[in-house]
PDB file of C-alpha atoms in Angstrom:
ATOM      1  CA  UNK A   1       4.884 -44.082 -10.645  1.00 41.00           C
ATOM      2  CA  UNK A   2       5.993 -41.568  -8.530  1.00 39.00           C
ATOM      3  CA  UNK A   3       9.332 -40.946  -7.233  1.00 41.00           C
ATOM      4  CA  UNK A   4      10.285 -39.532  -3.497  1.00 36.00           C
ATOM      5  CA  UNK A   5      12.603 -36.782  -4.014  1.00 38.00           C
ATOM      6  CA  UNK A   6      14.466 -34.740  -0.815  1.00 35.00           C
ATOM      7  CA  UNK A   7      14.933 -31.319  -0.937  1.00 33.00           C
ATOM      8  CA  UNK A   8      17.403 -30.036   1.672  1.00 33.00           C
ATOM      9  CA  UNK A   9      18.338 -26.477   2.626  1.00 31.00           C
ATOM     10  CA  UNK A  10      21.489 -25.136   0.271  1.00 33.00           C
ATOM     11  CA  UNK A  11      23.320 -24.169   3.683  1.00 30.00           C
ATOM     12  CA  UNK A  12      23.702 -27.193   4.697  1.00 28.00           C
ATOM     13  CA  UNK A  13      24.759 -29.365   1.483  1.00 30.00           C
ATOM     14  CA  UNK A  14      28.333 -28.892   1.479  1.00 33.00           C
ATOM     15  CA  UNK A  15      28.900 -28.104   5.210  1.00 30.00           C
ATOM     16  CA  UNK A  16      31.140 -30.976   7.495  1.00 30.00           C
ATOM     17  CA  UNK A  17      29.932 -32.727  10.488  1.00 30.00           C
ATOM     18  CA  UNK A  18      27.531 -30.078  11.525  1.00 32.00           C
ATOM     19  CA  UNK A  19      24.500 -31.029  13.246  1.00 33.00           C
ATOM     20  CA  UNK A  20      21.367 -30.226  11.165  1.00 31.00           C
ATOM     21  CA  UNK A  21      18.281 -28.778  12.913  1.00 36.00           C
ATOM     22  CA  UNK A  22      15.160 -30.616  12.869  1.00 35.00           C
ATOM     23  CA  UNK A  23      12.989 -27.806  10.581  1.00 34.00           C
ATOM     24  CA  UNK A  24      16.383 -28.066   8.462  1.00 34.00           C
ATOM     25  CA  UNK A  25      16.568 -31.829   7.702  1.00 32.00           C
ATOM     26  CA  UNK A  26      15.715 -33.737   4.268  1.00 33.00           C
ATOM     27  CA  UNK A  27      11.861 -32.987   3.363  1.00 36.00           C
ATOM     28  CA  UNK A  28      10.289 -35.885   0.955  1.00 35.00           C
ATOM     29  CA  UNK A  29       8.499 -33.926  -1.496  1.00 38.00           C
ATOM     30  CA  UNK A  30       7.015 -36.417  -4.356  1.00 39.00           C
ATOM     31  CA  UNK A  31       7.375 -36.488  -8.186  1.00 40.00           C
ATOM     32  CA  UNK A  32       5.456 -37.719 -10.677  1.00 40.00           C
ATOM     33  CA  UNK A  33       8.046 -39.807 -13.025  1.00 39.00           C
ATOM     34  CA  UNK A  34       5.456 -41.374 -14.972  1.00 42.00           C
ATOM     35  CA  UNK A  35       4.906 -38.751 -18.193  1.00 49.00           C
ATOM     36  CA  UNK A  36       8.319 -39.883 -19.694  1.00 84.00           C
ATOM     37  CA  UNK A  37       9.878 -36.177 -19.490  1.00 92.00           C
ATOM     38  CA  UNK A  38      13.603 -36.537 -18.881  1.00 96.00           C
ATOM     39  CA  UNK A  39      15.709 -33.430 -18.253  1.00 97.00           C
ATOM     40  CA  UNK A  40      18.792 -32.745 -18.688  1.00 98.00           C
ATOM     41  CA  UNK A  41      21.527 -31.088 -15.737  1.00 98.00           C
ATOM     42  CA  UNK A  42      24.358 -29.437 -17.915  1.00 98.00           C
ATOM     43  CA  UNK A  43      27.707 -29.413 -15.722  1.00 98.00           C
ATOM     44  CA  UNK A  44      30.137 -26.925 -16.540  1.00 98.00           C
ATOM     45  CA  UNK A  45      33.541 -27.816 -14.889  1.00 98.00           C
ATOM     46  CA  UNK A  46      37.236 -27.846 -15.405  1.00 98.00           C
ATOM     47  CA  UNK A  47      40.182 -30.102 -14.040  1.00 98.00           C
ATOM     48  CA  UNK A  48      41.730 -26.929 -12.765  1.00 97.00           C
ATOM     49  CA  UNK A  49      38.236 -26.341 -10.669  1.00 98.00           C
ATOM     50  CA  UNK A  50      39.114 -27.622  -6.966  1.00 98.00           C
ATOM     51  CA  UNK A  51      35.857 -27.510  -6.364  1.00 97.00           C
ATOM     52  CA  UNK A  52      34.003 -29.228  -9.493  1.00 98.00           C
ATOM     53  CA  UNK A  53      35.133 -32.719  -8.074  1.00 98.00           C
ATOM     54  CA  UNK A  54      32.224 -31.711  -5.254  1.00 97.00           C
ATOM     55  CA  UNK A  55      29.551 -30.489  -7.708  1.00 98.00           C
ATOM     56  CA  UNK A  56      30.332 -33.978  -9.616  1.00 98.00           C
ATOM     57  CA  UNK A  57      29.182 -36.103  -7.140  1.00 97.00           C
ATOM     58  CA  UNK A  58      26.100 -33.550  -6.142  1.00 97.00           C
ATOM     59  CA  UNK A  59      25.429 -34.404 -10.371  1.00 97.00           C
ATOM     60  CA  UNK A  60      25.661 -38.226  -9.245  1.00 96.00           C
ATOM     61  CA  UNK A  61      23.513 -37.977  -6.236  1.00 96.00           C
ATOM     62  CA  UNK A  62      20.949 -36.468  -8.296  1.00 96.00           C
ATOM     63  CA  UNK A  63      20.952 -39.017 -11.653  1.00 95.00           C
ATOM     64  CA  UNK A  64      21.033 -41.552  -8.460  1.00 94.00           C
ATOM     65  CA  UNK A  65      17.635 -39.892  -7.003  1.00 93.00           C
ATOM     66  CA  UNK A  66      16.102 -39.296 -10.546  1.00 93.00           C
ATOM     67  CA  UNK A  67      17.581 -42.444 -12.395  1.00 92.00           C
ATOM     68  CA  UNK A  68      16.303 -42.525 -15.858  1.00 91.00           C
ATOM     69  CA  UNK A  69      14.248 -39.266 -15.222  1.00 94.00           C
ATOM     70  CA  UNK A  70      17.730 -37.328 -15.515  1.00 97.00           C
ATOM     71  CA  UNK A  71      20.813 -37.030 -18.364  1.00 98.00           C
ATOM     72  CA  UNK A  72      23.739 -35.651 -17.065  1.00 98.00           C
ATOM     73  CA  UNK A  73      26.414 -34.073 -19.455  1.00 98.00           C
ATOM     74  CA  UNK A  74      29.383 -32.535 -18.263  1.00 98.00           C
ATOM     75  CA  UNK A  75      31.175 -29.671 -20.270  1.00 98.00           C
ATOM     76  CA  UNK A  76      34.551 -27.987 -20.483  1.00 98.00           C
ATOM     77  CA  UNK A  77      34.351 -24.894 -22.227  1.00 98.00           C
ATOM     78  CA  UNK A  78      37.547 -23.352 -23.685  1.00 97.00           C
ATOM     79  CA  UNK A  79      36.492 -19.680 -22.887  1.00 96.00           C
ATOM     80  CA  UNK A  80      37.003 -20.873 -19.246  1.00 97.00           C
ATOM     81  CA  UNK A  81      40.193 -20.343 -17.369  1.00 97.00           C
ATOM     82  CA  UNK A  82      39.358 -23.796 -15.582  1.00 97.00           C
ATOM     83  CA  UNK A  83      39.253 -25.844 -18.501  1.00 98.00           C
ATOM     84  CA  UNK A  84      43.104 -24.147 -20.007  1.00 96.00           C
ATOM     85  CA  UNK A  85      46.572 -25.742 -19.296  1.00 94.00           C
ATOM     86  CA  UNK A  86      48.597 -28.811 -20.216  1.00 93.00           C
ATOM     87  CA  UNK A  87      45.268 -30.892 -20.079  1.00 95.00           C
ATOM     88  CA  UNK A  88      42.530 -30.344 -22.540  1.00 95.00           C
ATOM     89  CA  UNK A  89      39.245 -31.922 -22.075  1.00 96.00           C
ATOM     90  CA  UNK A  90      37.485 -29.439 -23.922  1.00 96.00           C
ATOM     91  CA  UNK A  91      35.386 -29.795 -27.170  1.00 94.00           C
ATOM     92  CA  UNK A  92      34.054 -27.106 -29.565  1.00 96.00           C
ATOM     93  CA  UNK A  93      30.230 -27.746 -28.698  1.00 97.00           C
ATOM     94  CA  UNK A  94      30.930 -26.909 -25.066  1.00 98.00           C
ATOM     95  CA  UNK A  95      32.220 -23.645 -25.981  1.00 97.00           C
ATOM     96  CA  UNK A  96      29.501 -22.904 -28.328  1.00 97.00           C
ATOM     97  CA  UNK A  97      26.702 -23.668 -25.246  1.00 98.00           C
ATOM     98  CA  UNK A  98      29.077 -21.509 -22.899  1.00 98.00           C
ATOM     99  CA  UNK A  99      29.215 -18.751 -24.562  1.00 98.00           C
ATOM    100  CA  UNK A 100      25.865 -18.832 -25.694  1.00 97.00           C
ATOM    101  CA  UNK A 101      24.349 -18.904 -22.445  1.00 97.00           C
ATOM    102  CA  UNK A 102      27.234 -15.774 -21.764  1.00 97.00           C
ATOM    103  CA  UNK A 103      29.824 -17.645 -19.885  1.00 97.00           C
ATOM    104  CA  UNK A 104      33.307 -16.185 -20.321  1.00 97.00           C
ATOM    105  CA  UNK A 105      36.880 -15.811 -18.750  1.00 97.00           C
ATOM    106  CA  UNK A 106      35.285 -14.884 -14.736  1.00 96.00           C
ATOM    107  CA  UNK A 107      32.175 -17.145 -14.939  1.00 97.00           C
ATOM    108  CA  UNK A 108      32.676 -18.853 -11.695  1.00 96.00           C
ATOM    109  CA  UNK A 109      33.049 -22.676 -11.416  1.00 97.00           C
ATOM    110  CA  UNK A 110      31.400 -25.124 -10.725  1.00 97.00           C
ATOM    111  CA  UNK A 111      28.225 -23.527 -11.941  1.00 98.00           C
ATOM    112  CA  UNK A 112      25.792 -25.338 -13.923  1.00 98.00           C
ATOM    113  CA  UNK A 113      22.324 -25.322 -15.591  1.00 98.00           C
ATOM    114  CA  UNK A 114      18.769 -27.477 -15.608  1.00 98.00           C
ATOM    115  CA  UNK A 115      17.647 -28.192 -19.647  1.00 98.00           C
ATOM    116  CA  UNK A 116      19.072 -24.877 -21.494  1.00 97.00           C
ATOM    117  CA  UNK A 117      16.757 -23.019 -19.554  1.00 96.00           C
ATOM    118  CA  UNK A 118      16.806 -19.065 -17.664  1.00 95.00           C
ATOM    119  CA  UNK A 119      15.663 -19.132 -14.109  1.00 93.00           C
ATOM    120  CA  UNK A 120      15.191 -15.423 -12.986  1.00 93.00           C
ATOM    121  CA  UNK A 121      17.177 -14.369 -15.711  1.00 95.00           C
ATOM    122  CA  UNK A 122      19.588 -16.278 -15.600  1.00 96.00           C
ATOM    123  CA  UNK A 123      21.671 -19.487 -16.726  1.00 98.00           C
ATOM    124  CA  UNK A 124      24.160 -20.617 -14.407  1.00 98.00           C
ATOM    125  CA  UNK A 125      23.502 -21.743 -11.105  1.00 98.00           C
ATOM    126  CA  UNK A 126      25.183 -23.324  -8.013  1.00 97.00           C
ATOM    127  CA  UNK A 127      25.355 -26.719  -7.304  1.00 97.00           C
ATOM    128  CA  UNK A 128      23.584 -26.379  -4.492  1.00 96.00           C
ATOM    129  CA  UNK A 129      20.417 -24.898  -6.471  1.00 97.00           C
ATOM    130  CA  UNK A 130      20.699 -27.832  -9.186  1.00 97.00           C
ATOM    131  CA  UNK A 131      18.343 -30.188  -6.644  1.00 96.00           C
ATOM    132  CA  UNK A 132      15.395 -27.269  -6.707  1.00 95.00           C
ATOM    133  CA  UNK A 133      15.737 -26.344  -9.768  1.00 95.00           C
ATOM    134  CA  UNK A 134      15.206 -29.586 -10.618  1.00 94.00           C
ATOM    135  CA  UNK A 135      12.539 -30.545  -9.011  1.00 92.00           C
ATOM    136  CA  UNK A 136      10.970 -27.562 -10.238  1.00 92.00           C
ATOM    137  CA  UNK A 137      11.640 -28.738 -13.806  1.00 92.00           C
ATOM    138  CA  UNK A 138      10.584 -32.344 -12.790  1.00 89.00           C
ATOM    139  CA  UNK A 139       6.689 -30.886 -12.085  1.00 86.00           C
ATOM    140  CA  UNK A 140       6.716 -30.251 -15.821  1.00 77.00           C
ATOM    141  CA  UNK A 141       5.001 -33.070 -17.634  1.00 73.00           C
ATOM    142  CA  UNK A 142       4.248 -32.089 -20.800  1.00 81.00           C
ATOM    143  CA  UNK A 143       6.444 -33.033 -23.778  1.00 90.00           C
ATOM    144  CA  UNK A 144       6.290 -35.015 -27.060  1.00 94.00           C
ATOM    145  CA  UNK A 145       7.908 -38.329 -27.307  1.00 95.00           C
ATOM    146  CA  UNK A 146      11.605 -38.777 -28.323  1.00 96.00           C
ATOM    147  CA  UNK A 147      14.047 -42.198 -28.436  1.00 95.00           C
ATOM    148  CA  UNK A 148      16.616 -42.701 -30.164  1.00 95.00           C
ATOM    149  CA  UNK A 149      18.300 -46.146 -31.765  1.00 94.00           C
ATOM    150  CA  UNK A 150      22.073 -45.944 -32.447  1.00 93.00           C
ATOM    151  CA  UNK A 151      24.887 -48.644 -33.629  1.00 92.00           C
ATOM    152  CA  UNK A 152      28.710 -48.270 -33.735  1.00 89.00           C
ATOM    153  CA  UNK A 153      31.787 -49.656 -35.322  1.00 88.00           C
ATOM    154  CA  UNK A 154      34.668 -49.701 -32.520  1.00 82.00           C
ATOM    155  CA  UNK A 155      37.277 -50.072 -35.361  1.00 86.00           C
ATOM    156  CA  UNK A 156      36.352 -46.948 -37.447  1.00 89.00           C
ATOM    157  CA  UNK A 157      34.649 -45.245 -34.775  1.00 88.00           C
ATOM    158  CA  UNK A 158      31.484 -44.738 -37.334  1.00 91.00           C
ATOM    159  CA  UNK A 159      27.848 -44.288 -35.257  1.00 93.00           C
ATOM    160  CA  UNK A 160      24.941 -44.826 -37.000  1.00 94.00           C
ATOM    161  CA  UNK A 161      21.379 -43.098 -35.008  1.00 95.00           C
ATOM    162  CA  UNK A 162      18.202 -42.989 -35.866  1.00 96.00           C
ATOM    163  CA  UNK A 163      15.401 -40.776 -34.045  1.00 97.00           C
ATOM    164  CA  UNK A 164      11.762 -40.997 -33.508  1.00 96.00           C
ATOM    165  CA  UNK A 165       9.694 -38.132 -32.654  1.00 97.00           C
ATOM    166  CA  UNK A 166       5.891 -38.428 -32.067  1.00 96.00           C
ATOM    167  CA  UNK A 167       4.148 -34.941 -31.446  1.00 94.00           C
ATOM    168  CA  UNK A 168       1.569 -32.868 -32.760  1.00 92.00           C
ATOM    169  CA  UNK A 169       1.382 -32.128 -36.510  1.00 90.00           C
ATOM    170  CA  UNK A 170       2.729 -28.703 -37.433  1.00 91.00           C
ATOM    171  CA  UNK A 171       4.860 -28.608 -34.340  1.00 92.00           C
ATOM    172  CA  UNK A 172       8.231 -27.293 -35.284  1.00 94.00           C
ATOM    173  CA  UNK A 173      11.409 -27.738 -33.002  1.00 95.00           C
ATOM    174  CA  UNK A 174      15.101 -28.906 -33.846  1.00 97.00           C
ATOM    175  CA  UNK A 175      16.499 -32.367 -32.836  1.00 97.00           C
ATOM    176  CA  UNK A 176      19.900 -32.423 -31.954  1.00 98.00           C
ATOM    177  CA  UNK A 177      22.370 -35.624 -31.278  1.00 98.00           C
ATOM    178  CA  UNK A 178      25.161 -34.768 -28.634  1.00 98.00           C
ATOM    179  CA  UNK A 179      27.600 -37.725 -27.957  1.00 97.00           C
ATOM    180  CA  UNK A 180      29.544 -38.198 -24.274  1.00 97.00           C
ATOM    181  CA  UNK A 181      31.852 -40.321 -23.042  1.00 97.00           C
ATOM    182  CA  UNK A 182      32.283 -41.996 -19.511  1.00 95.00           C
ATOM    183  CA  UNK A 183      34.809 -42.926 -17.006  1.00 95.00           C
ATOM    184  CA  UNK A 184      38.177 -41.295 -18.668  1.00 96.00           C
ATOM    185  CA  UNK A 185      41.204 -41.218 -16.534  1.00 97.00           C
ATOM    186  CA  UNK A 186      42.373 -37.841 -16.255  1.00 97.00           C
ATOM    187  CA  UNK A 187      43.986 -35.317 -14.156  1.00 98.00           C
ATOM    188  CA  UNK A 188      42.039 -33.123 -11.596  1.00 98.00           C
ATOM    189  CA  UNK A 189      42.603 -30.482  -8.975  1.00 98.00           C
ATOM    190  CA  UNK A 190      41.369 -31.779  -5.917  1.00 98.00           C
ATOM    191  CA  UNK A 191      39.450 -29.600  -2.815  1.00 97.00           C
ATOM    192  CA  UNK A 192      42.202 -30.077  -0.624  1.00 97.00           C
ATOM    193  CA  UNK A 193      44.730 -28.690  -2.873  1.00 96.00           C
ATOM    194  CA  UNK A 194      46.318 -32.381  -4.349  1.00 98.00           C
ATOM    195  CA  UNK A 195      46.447 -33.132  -7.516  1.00 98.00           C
ATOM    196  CA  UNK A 196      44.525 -36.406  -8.942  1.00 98.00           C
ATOM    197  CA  UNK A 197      46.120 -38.040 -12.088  1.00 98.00           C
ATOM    198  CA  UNK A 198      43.833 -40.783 -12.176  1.00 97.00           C
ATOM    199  CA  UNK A 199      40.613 -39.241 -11.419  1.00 98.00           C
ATOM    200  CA  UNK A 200      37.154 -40.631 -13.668  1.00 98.00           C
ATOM    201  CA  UNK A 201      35.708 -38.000 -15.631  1.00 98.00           C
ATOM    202  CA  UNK A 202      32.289 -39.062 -16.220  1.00 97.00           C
ATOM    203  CA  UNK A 203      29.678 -37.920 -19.101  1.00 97.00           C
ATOM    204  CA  UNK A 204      32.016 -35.686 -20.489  1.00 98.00           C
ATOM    205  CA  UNK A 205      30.563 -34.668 -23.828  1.00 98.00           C
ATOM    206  CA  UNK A 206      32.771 -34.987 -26.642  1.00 97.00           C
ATOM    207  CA  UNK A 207      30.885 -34.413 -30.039  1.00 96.00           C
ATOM    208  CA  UNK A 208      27.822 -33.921 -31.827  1.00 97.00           C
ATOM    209  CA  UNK A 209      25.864 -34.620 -35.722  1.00 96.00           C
ATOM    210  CA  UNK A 210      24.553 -31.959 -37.726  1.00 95.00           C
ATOM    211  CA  UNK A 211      26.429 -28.819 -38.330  1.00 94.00           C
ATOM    212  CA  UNK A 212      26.573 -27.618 -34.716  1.00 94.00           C
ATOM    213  CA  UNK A 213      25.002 -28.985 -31.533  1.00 97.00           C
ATOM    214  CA  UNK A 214      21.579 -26.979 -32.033  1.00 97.00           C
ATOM    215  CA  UNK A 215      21.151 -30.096 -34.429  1.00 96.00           C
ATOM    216  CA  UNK A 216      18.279 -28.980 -37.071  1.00 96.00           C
ATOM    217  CA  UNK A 217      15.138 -27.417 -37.676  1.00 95.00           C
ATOM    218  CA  UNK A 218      11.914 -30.308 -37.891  1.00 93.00           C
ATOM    219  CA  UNK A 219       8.396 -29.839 -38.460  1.00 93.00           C
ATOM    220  CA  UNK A 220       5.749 -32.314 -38.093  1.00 92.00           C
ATOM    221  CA  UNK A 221       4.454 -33.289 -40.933  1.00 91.00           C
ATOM    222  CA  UNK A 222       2.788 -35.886 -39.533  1.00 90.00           C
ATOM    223  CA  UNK A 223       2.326 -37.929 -35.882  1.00 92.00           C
ATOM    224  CA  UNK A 224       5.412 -39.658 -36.525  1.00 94.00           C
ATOM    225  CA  UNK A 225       8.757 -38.526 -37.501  1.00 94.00           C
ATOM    226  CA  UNK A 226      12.306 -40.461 -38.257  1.00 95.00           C
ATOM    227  CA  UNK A 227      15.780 -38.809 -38.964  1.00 95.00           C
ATOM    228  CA  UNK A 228      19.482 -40.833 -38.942  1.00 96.00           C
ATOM    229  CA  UNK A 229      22.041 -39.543 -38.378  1.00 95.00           C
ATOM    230  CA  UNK A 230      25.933 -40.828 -39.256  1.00 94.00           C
ATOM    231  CA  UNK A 231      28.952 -39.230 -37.269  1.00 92.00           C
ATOM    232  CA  UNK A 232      32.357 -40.022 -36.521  1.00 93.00           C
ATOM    233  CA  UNK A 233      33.573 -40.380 -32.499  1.00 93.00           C
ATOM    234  CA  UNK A 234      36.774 -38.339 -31.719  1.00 92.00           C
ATOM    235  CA  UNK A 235      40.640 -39.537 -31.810  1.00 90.00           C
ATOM    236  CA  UNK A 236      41.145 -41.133 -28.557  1.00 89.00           C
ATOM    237  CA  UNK A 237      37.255 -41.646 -27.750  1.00 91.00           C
ATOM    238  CA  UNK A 238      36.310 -45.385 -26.402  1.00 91.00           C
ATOM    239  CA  UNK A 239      33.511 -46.276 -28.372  1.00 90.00           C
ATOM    240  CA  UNK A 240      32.415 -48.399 -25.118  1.00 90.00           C
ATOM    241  CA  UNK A 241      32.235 -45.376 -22.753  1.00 93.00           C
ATOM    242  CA  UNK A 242      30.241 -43.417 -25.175  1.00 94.00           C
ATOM    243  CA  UNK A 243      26.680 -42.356 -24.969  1.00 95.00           C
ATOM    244  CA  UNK A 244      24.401 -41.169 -27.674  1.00 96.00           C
ATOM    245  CA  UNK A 245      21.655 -38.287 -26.235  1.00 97.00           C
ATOM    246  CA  UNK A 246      18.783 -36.994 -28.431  1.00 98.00           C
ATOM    247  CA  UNK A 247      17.426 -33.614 -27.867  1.00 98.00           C
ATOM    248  CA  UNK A 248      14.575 -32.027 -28.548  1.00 98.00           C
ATOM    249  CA  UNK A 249      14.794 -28.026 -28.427  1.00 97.00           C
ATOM    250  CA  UNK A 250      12.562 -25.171 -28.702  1.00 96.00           C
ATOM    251  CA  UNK A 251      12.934 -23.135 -31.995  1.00 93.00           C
ATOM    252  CA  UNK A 252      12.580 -19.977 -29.860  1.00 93.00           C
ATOM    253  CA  UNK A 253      15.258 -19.695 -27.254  1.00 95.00           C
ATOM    254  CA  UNK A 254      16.730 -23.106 -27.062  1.00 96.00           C
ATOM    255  CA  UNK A 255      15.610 -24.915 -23.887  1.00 97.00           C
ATOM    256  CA  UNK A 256      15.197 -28.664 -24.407  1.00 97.00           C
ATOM    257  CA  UNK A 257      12.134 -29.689 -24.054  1.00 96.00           C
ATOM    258  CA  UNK A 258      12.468 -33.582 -24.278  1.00 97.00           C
ATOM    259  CA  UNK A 259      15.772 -36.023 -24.279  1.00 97.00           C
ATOM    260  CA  UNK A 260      16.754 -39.470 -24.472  1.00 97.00           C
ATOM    261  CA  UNK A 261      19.791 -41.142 -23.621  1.00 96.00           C
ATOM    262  CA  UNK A 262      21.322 -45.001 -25.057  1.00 94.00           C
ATOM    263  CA  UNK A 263      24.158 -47.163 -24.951  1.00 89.00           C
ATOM    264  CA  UNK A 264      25.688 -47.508 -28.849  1.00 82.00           C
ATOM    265  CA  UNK A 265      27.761 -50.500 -27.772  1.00 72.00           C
ATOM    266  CA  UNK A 266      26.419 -53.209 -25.536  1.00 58.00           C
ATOM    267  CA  UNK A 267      27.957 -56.226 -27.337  1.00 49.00           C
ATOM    268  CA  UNK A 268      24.656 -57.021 -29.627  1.00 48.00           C
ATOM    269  CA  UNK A 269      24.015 -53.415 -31.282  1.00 50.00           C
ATOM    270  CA  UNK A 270      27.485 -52.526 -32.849  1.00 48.00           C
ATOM    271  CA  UNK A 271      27.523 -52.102 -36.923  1.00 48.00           C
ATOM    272  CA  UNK A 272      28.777 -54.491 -39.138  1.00 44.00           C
TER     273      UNK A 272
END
């Protein structure tokens, strides 16, 4: 199946009312959605950011153009002015990535970044580059197979996941399991200087298994491999807003290479 994406000139994304030249208007370039690579747009943002309300719905128009082709995660890294005050929204894995892809104190927000992955050098980007960059990842087919299963107990807050991985024998990467949550009421600076005390965070991520959110090392052994996973969801966290994402990274420098996305809750999958 292939997908029509638009590509549109970055000038022109966030301007108001202008009129847009013909040689400047949306181009359909197509995609080919049919290899089951997903990728993954990593939002960094901060409810002091009067801006990052902007770049989150650029993230939504894009998961709405890509649909199941794209997992969008939103982080708010501690390191970051943005993220500090009276409100904190931030977790310890979204410091970890931060910093590890060098974002500090004057990293400017919104910024953001396709799959763990340099570009020219670099990490963070514009959200008016995320649609090109994008694409550019999108023309990338090849990847082994990852889904993942998961099952959680609203009372306790205990998630149960278990991964599948088919790829090559000898193939060595590490699987990490990063957990979001959707649609939390929160506060957020607003672009024309309000305040909004009710505005919906979405896919804000909020934990992860294994020792730290580079998950752990696997090699194939064989065609097919299985791992589960047990963690416990956050204080506060609604188990029914939460999303379980699988991630496949390179050994080497990082970049994910394959993810998958599911719904621990829908009424029929929670634990006993």
């Amino acid at each position: 199946m292939k997908r029509i994406t638009y590509i549109v000139l970055a000038a022109v994304l966030f301007a108001s009312c202008e009129v847009i030249r013909e040689e400047d208007r949306l181009i359909p370039v197509p995609v080919d959605m049919s290899s089951g690579r997903k990728h993954v747009l990593l939002e960094f943002t901060g409810f002091r950011c009067v801006n990052c309300p902007t770049a989150a719905a650029r993230a939504q128009s894009l998961l709405s153009l890509y649909g199941e082709g794209l997992i969008v995660i939103s982080l708010h890294p501690a390191s970051n002015p943005f993220t500090q005050g009276l409100y904190d929204y931030t977790c310890p894995a979204a410091d970890t990535l931060y910093r590890f892809m060098g974002g500090n104190a004057s990293t400017p927000f919104p910024t953001g970044n396709i799959d763990l992955a340099k570009s020219n050098g670099n990490y963070f980007f514009d959200p008016a580059e995320w649609g090109g960059l994008l694409h550019t990842a999108m023309n990338d087919s090849a990847a082994p197979s990852l889904s993942i299963e998961a099952k959680t107990d609203t009372l306790t807050r205990q998630m149960e996941a278990t991964a599948t991985i088919i790829a090559d024998e000898g193939v060595e990467m590490r699987l990490a399991v990063w957990v979001t949550e959707d649609s939390i009421s929160g506060v957020q600076a607003m672009p024309d200087g309000s305040v909004n005390t009710r505005y919906i965070h979405r896919h804000m991520l909020r934990t992860h298994a294994f020792d730290s959110p580079w998950g752990e090392k696997i090699r194939m052994s064989k065609a097919v491999a299985q791992r589960k996973v047990h963690l416990t969801l956050p204080e506060g966290c609604n188990p029914r807003q939460c999303r379980v994402i699988a991630l496949l990274l390179d050994n080497n420098d990082k970049h994910i290479v394959q993810a998958y996305e599911t719904n621990p809750y829908d009424g029929s999958n929670s634990l006993p």
